[in-house]
CSV table of C-alpha atoms in Angstrom, one decimal:
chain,number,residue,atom,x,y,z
A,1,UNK,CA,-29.6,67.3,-31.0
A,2,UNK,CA,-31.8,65.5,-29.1
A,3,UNK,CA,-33.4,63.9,-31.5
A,4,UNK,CA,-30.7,62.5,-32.9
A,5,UNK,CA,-29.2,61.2,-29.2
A,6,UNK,CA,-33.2,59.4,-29.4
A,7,UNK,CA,-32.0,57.8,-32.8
A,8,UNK,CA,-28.5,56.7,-31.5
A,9,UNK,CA,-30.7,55.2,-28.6
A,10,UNK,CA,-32.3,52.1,-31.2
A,11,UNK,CA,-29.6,50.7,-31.4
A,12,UNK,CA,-28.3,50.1,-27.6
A,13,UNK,CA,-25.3,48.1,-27.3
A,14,UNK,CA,-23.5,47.7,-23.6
A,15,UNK,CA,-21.1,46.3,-21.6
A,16,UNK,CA,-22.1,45.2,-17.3
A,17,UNK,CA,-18.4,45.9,-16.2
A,18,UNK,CA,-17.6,46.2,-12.4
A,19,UNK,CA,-14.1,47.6,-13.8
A,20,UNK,CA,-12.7,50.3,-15.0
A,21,UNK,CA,-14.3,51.3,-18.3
A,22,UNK,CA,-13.1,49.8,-22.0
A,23,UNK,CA,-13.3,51.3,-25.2
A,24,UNK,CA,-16.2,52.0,-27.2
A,25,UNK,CA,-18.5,49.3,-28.7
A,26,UNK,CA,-18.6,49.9,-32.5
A,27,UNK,CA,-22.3,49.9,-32.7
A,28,UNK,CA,-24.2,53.4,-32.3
A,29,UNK,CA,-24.5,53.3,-28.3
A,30,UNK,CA,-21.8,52.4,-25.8
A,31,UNK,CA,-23.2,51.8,-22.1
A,32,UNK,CA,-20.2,51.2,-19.6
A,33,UNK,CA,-20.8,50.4,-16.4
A,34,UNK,CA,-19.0,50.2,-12.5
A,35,UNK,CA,-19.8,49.8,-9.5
A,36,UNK,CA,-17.5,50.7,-6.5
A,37,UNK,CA,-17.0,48.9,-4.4
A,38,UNK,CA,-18.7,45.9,-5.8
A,39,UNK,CA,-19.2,44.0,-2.6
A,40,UNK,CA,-21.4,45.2,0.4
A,41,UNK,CA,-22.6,44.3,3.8
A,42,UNK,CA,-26.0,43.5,4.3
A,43,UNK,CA,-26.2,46.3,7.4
A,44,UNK,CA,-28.8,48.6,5.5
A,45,UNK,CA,-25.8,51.6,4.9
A,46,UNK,CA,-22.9,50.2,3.2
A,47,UNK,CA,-23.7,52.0,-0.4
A,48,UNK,CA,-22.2,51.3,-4.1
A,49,UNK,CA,-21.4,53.8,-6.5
A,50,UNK,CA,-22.4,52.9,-10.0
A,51,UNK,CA,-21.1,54.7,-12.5
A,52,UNK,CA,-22.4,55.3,-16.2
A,53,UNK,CA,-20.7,56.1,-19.5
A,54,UNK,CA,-22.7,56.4,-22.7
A,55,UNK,CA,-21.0,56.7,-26.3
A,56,UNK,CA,-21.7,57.0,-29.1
A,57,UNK,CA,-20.6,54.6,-32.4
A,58,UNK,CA,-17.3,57.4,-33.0
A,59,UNK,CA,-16.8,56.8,-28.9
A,60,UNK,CA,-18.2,60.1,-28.3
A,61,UNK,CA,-19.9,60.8,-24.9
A,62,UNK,CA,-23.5,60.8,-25.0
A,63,UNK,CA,-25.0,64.0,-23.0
A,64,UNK,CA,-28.7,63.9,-21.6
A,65,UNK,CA,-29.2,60.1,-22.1
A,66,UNK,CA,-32.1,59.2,-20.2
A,67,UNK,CA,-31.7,55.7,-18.2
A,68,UNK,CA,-34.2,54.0,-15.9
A,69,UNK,CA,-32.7,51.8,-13.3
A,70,UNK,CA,-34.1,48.8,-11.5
A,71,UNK,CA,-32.8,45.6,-9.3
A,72,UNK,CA,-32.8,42.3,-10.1
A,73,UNK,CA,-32.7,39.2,-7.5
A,74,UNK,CA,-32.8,36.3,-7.7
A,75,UNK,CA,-33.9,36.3,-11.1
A,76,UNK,CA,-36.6,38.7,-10.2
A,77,UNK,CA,-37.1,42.7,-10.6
A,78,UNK,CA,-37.5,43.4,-6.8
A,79,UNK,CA,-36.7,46.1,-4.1
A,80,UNK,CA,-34.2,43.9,-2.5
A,81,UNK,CA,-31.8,47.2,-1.4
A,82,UNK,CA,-32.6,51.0,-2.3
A,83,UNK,CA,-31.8,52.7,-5.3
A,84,UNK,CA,-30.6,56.7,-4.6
A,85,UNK,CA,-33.4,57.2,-7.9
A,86,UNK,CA,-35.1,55.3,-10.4
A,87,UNK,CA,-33.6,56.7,-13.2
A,88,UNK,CA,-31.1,59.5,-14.4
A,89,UNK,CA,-29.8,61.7,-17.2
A,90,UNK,CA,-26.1,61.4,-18.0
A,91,UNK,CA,-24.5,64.7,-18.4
A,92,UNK,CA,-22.4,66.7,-20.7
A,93,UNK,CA,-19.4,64.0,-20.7
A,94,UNK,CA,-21.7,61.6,-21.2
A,95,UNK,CA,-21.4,60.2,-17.6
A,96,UNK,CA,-24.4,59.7,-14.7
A,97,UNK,CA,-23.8,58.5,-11.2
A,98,UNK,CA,-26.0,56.8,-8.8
A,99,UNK,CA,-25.7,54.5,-5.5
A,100,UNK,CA,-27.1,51.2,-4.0
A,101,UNK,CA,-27.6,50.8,-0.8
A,102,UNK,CA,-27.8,46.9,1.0
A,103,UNK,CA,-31.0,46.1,2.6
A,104,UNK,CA,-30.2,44.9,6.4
A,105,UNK,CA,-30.2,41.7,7.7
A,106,UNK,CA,-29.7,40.4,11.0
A,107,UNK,CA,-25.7,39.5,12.3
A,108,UNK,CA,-25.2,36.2,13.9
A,109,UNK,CA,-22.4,36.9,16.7
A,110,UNK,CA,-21.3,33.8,16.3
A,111,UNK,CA,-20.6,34.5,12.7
A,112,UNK,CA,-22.5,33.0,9.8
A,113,UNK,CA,-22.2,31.3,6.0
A,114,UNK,CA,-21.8,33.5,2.9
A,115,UNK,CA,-24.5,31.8,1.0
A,116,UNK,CA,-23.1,33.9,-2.0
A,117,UNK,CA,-26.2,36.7,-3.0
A,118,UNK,CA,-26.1,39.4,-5.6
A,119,UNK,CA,-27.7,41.8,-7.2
A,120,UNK,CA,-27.8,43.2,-10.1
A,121,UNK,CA,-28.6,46.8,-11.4
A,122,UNK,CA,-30.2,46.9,-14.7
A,123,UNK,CA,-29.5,50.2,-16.8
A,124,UNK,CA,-31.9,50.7,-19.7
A,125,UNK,CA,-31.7,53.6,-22.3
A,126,UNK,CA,-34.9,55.3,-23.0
A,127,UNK,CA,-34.9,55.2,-26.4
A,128,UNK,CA,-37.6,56.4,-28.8
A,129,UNK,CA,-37.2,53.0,-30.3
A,130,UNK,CA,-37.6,50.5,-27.5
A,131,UNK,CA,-37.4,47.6,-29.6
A,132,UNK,CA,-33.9,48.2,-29.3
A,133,UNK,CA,-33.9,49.7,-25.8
A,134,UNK,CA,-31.8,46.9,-24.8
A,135,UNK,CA,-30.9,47.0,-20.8
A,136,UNK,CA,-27.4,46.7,-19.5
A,137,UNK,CA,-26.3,45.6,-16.3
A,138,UNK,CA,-23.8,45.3,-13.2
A,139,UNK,CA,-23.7,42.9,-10.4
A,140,UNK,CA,-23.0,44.0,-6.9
A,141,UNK,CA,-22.1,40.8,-4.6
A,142,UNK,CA,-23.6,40.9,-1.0
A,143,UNK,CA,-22.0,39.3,2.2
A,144,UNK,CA,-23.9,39.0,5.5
A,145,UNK,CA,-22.4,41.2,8.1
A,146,UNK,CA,-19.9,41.2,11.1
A,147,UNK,CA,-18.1,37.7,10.7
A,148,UNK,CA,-18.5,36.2,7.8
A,149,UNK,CA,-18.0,32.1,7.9
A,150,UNK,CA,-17.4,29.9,4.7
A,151,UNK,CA,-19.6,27.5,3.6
A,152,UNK,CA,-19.8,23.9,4.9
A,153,UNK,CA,-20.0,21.6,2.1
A,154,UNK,CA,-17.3,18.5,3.0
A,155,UNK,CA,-17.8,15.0,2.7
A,156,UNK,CA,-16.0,12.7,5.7
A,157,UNK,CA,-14.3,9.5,3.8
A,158,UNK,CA,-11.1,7.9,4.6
A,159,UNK,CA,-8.8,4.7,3.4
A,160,UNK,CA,-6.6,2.2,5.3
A,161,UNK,CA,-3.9,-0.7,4.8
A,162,UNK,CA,-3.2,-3.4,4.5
A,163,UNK,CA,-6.6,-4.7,3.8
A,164,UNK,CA,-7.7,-7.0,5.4
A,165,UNK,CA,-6.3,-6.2,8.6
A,166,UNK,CA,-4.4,-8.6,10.7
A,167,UNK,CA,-4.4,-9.0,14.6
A,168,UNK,CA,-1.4,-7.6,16.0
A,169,UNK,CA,-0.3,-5.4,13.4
A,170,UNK,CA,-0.3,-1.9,12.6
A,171,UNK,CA,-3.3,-0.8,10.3
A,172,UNK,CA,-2.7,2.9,8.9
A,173,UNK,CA,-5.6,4.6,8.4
A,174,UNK,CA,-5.5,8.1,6.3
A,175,UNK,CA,-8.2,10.8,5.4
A,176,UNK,CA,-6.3,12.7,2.6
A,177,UNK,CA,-8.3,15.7,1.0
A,178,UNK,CA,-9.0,15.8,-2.3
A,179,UNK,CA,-12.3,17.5,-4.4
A,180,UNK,CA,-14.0,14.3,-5.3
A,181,UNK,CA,-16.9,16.1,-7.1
A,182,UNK,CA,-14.6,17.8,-9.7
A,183,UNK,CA,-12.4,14.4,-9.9
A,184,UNK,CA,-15.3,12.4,-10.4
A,185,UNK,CA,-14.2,10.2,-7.7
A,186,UNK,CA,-16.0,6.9,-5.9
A,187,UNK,CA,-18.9,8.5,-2.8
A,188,UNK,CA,-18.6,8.4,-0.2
A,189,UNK,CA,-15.2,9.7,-1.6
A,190,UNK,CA,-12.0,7.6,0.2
A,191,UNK,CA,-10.8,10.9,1.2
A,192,UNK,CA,-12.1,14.3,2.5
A,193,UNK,CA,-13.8,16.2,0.0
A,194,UNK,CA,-13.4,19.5,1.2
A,195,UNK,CA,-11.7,21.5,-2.0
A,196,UNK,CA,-11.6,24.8,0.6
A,197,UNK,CA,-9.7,23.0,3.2
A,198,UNK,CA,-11.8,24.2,6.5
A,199,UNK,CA,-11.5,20.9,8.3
A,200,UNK,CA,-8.8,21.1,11.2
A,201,UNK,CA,-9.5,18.2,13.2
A,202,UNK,CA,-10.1,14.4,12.9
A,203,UNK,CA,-11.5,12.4,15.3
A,204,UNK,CA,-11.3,8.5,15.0
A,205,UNK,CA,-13.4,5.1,16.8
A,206,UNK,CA,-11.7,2.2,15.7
A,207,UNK,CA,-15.3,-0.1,17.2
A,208,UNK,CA,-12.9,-1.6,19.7
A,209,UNK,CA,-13.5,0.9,22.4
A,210,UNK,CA,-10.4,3.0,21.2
A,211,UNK,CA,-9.9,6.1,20.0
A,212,UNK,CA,-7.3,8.4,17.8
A,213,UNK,CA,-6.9,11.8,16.7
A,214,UNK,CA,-5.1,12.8,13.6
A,215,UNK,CA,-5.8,13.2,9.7
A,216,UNK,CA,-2.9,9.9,9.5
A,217,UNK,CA,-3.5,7.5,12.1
A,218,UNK,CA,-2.2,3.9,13.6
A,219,UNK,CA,-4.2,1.6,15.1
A,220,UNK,CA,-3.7,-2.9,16.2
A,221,UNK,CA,-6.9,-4.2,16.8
A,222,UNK,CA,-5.8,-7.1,19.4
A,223,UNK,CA,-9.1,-9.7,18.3
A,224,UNK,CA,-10.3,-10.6,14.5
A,225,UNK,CA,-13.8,-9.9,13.4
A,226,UNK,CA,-15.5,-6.8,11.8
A,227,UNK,CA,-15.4,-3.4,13.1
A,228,UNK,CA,-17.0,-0.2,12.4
A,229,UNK,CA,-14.5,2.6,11.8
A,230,UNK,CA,-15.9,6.1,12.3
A,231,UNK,CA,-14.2,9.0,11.1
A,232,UNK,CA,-15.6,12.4,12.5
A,233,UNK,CA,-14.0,16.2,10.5
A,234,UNK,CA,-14.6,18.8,12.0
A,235,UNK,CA,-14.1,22.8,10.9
A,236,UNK,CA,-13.6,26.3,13.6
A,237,UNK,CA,-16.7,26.5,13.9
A,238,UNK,CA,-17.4,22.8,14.8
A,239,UNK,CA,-19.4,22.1,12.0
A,240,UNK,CA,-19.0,18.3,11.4
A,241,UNK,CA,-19.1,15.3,8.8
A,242,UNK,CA,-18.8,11.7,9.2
A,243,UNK,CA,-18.4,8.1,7.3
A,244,UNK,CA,-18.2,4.8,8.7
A,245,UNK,CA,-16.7,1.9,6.9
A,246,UNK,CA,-16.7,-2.2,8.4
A,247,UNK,CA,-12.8,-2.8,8.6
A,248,UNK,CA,-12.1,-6.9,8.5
A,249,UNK,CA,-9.7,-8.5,10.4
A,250,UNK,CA,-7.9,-10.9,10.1
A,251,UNK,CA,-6.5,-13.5,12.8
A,252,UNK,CA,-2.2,-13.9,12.6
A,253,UNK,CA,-0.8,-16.0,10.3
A,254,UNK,CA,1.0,-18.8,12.4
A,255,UNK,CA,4.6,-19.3,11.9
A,256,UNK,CA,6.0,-21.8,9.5
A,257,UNK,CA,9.1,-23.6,11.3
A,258,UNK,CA,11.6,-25.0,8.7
A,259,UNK,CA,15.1,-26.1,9.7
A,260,UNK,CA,18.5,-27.7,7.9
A,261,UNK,CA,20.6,-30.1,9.0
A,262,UNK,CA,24.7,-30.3,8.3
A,263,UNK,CA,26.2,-32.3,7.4
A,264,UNK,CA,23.0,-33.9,5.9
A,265,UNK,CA,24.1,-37.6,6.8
A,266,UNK,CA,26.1,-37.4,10.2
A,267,UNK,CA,28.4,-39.9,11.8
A,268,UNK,CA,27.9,-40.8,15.5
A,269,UNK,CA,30.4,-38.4,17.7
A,270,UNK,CA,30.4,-35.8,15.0
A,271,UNK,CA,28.9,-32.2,15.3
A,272,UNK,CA,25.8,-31.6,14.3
A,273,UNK,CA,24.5,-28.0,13.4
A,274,UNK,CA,20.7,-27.5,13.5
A,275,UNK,CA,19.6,-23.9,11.6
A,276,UNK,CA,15.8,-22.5,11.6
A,277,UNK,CA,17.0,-19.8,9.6
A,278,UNK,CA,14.7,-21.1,6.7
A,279,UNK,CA,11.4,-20.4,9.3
A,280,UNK,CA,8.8,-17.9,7.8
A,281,UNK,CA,6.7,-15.6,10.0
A,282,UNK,CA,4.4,-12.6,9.8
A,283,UNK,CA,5.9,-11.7,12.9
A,284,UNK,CA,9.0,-11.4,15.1
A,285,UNK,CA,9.8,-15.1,16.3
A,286,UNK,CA,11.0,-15.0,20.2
A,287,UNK,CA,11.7,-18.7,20.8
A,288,UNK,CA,12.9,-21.8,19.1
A,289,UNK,CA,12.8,-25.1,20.8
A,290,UNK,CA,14.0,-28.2,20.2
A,291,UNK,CA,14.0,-31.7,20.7
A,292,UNK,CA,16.7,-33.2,19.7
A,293,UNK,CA,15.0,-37.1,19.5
A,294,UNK,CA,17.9,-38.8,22.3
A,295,UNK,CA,16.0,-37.4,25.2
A,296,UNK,CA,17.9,-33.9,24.8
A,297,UNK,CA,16.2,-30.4,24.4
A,298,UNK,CA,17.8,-27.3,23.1
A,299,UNK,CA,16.8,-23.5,22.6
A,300,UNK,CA,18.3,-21.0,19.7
A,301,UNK,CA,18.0,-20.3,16.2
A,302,UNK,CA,20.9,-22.2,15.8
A,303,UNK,CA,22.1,-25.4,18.2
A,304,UNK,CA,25.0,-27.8,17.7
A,305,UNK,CA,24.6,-31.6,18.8
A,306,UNK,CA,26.7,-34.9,18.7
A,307,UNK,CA,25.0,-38.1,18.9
A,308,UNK,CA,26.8,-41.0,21.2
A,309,UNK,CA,25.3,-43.9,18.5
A,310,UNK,CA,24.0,-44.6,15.0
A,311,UNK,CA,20.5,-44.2,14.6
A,312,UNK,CA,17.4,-42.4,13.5
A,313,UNK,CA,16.2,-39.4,15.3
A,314,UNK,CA,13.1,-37.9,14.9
A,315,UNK,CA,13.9,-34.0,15.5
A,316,UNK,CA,11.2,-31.6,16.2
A,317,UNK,CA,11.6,-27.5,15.9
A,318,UNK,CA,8.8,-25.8,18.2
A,319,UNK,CA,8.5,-21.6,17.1
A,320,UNK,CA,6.6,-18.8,19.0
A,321,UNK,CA,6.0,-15.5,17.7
A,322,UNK,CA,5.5,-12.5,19.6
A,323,UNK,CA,2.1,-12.8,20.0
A,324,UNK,CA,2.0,-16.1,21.4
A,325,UNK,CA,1.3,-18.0,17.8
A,326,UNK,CA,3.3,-21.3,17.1
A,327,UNK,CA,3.6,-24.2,15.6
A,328,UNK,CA,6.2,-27.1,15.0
A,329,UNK,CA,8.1,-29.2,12.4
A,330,UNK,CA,9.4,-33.0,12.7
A,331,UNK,CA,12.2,-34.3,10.5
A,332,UNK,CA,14.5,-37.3,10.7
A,333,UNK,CA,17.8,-37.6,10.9
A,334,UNK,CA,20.3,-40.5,10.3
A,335,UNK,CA,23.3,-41.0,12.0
A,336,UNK,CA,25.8,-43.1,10.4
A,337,UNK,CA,28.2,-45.2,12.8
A,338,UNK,CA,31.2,-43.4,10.4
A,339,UNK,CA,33.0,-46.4,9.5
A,340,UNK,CA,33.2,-47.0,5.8
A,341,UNK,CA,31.3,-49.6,3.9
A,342,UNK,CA,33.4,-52.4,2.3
A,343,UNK,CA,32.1,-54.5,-1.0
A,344,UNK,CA,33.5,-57.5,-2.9
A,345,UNK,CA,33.9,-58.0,-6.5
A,346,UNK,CA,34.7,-61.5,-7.9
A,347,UNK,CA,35.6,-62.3,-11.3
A,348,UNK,CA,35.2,-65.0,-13.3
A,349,UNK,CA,31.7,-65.9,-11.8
A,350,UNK,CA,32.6,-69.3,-12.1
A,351,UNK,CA,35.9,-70.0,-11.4
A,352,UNK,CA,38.2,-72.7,-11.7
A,353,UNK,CA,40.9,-74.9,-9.8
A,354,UNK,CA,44.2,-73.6,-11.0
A,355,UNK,CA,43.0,-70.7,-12.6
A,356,UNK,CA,43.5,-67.6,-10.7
A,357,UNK,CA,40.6,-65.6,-9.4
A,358,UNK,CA,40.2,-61.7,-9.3
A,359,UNK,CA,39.2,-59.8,-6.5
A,360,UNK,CA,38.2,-56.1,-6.4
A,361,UNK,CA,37.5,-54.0,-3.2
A,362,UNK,CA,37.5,-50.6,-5.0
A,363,UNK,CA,33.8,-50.1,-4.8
A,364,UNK,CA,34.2,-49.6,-1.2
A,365,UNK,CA,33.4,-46.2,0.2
A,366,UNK,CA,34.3,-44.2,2.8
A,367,UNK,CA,32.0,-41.8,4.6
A,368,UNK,CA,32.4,-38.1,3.6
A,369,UNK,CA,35.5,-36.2,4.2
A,370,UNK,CA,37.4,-39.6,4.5
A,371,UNK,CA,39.7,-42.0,2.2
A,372,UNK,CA,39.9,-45.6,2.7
A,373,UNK,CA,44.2,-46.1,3.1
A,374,UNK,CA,43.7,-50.0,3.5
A,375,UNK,CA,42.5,-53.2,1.6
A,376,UNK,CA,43.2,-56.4,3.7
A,377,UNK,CA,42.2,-59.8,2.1
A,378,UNK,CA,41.8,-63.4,3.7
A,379,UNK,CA,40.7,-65.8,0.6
A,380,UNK,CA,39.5,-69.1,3.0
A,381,UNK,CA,41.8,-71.4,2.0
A,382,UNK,CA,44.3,-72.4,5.0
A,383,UNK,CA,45.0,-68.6,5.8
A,384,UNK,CA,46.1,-67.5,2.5
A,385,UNK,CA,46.0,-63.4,2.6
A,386,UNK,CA,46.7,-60.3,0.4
A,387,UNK,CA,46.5,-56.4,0.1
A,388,UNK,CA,45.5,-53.9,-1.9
A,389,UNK,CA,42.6,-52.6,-3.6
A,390,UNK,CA,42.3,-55.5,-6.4
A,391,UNK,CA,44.1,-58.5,-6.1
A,392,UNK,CA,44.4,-62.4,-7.3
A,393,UNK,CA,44.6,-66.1,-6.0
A,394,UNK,CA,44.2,-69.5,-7.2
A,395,UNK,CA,42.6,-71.9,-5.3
A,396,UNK,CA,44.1,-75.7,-5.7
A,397,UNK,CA,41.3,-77.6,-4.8
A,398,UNK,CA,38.1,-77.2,-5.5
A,399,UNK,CA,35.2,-76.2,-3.2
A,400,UNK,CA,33.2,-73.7,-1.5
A,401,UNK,CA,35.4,-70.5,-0.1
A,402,UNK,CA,34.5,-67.6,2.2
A,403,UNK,CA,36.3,-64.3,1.5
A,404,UNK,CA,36.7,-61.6,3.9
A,405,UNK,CA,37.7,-57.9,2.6
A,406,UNK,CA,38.5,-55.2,5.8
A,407,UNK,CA,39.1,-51.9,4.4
A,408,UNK,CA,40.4,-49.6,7.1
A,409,UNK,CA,40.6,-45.2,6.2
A,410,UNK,CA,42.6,-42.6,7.6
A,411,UNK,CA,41.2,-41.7,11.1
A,412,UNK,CA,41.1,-45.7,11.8
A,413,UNK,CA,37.7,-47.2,11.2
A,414,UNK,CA,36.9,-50.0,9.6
A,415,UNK,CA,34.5,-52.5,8.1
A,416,UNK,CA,34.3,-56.0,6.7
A,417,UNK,CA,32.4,-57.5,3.6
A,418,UNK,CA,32.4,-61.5,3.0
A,419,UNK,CA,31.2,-63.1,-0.3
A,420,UNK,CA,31.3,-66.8,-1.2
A,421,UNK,CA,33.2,-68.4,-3.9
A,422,UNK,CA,32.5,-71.7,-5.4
A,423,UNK,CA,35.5,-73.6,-7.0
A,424,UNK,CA,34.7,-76.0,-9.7
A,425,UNK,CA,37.2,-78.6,-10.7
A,426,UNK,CA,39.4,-78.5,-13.9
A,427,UNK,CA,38.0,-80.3,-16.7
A,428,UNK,CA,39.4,-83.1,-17.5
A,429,UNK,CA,41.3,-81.8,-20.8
A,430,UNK,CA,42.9,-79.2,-18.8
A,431,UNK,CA,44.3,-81.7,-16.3
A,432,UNK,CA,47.6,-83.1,-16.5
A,433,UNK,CA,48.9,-86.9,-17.2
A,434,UNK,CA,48.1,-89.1,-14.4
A,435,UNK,CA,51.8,-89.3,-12.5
């Protein structure tokens, strides 16, 4: 019997389970093995039972197996621990037990990093064959003892908007997490790579003597230039990382003052409304000022102004934001006197004594909003006089003739137009017998 179990033993096949044991392996030999519990203190007593099962290729148990035992760590065969025995026999189920003890190492009060160490147990049949006396083996994880702290690997890294920064407004600075080394992300990453999540505060200097706390923060820097933003993360057990990054900043825009005018061509005595509504700014705007170009000043958004007398007024629009930026626009503005404009037409160019002449005053124009009621006519020739908008008269003798039009609209105002007319004398054909 024995010597067969020596046979079976060429031909080692196992499986290094920390769980509960699987079914047999169909090759001749089956080693399972467990170890409970799987994870130990290094304070020299915690101990792991590790359990053995051999079968055979029909998933028999394997009785009086013999199996040396040995630790491996770190890659090396070493004593790092204490085996109960360096090897065993399993028994008539096919099953041996043995236990693991931790080595001890020294506890930091304080509590220290689980640099993550392990062992593992190597279980090799003694086989006549030992070609084939292939070892099989579990791992046992160790942890350092009393508190137990996680390890620190966390990069400090952070973003912020808009960028550039401008004086005088809010710049939002952020530090995210994220696992920048799985993402394959920019380093220093613009975020906190910390994948475990350990850091619970942030500590910010803005390089302007200021200071914030908070993973999302707000900050105004109050003068442009370049300043050196420092970001400080920092875990329980104040173990800290840091990045710097030169933030740029930008002096405010200044305002842009644009304004309308309405109506765009005025009349003297008529309201006048002035709008900046059309102004750009990067900021609130607290003032408007005007100058209205007649020696009077005026403050709003939007003003209302008559002038007393025809002209042309240079207007100026002066803006102020809230952080004490301006600047100004000039535009002119023409005031009509309001009366409408009166022209002459004449027709024939050249005319003739006893041949009547037309007259036209229908390109005249009234200014906006109005309608010229009234044509009046005075031809130059011993008071002769007509209305209406086109008219006629024949001069009798010839000569040189100023005619006046006065067109008049419907709130009363007026204006004149002359033009001169030149009356040649009938030819002689056209004249009558001499009487």
């Amino acid at each position: 019997m024995a010597a067969g179990l020596l046979a079976a033993a060429a031909c080692v096949q196992d499986r290094a389970l920390p769980h509960p044991f699987v079914g047999p392996s169909e090759l001749a030999l089956s080693l399972q093995l467990a170890a409970v519990p799987d994870v130990l203190p290094l304070d020299g007593v915690a101990r792991s039972v590790v359990s053995v099962l051999a079968l055979d290729g029909r998933a028999r148990p394997v009785p009086r197996l013999p199996l040396t035992l040995q630790i491996v760590a770190s890659g090396e065969l070493q004593d790092f621990g204490t085996l109960s025995a360096r090897s065993v026999v399993t028994g008539p189920d096919g099953r041996a037990r043995f236990s693991y003890t931790a080595p001890r190492v020294s506890a930091n009060p304080a509590g220290q990093p689980d640099p993550g160490t392990a062992v593992t147990i190597r279980v090799t049949p003694r086989a006549e064959d030992h070609a084939n006396a292939l070892a099989r083996a579990v791992a046992i994880r160790l942890v350092p003892p009393g508190r137990v702290v996680p390890g620190f690997r966390v990069a400090a890294g952070f973003t912020y908007a808009p960028n550039p920064a401008t004086v005088g407004d809010p710049t939002l600075f952020s530090a995210p997490f994220c696992d920048a080394s799985r993402s394959g992300g920019p380093s220093p990453p613009a975020c906190v790579d910390d994948p475990r999540r350990l850091v619970t505060r942030f500590a910010w200097s803005f390089g302007d003597g200021r200071h914030a706390a908070g993973q999302t923060v707000s900050h105004v820097f109050e003068a442009p230039g370049s300043y050196p933003v420092r970001l400080e993360v920092a875990d329980p057990y104040q173990r800290t990382a840091s990045a710097t990054r030169v933030v740029g900043v930008d002096a405010a825009a200044a305002p842009a003052p644009a304004f309308d005018v309405s109506p765009a061509l005025p009349d003297a005595g008529a309201s006048i409304v002035f709008d900046a509504g059309r102004t750009t700014s990067s900021r609130p705007i607290v003032a408007y000022d005007w100058q209205l170009g007649d020696g009077t000043a005026a403050r709003g958004r939007v003003v209302e102004h008559r002038y007393a007398r025809a002209g042309v007024y240079a207007v100026t629009l002066a803006v102020s934001d809230d952080r004490g930026n301006s600047a100004t626009a000039t535009r002119e503005v023409t005031v009509a006197s309001g009366d409408p404009m009166a022209a002459i037409d004449v027709s024939p160019d050249r005319p003739v004594v006893g041949r009547p002449v037309s007259f036209s005053g229908l390109r005249s124009v009234a200014r906006p909003g109005r309608t010229i009621v009234e044509h009046a006519w005075v031809f130059g020739d011993a008071g002769a006089e007509a209305r209406g908008g086109s008219v006629t008269h024949t001069y009798r003798v010839a000569g040189t003739y100023v005619v006046t039009l006065v067109v008049t609209d419907d709130l009363g105002a007026s204006s004149t137009a002359s033009a001169t007319v030149s009356v040649e004398a009938a030819p002689a054909s056209a004249r009558g017998p001499p009487g």
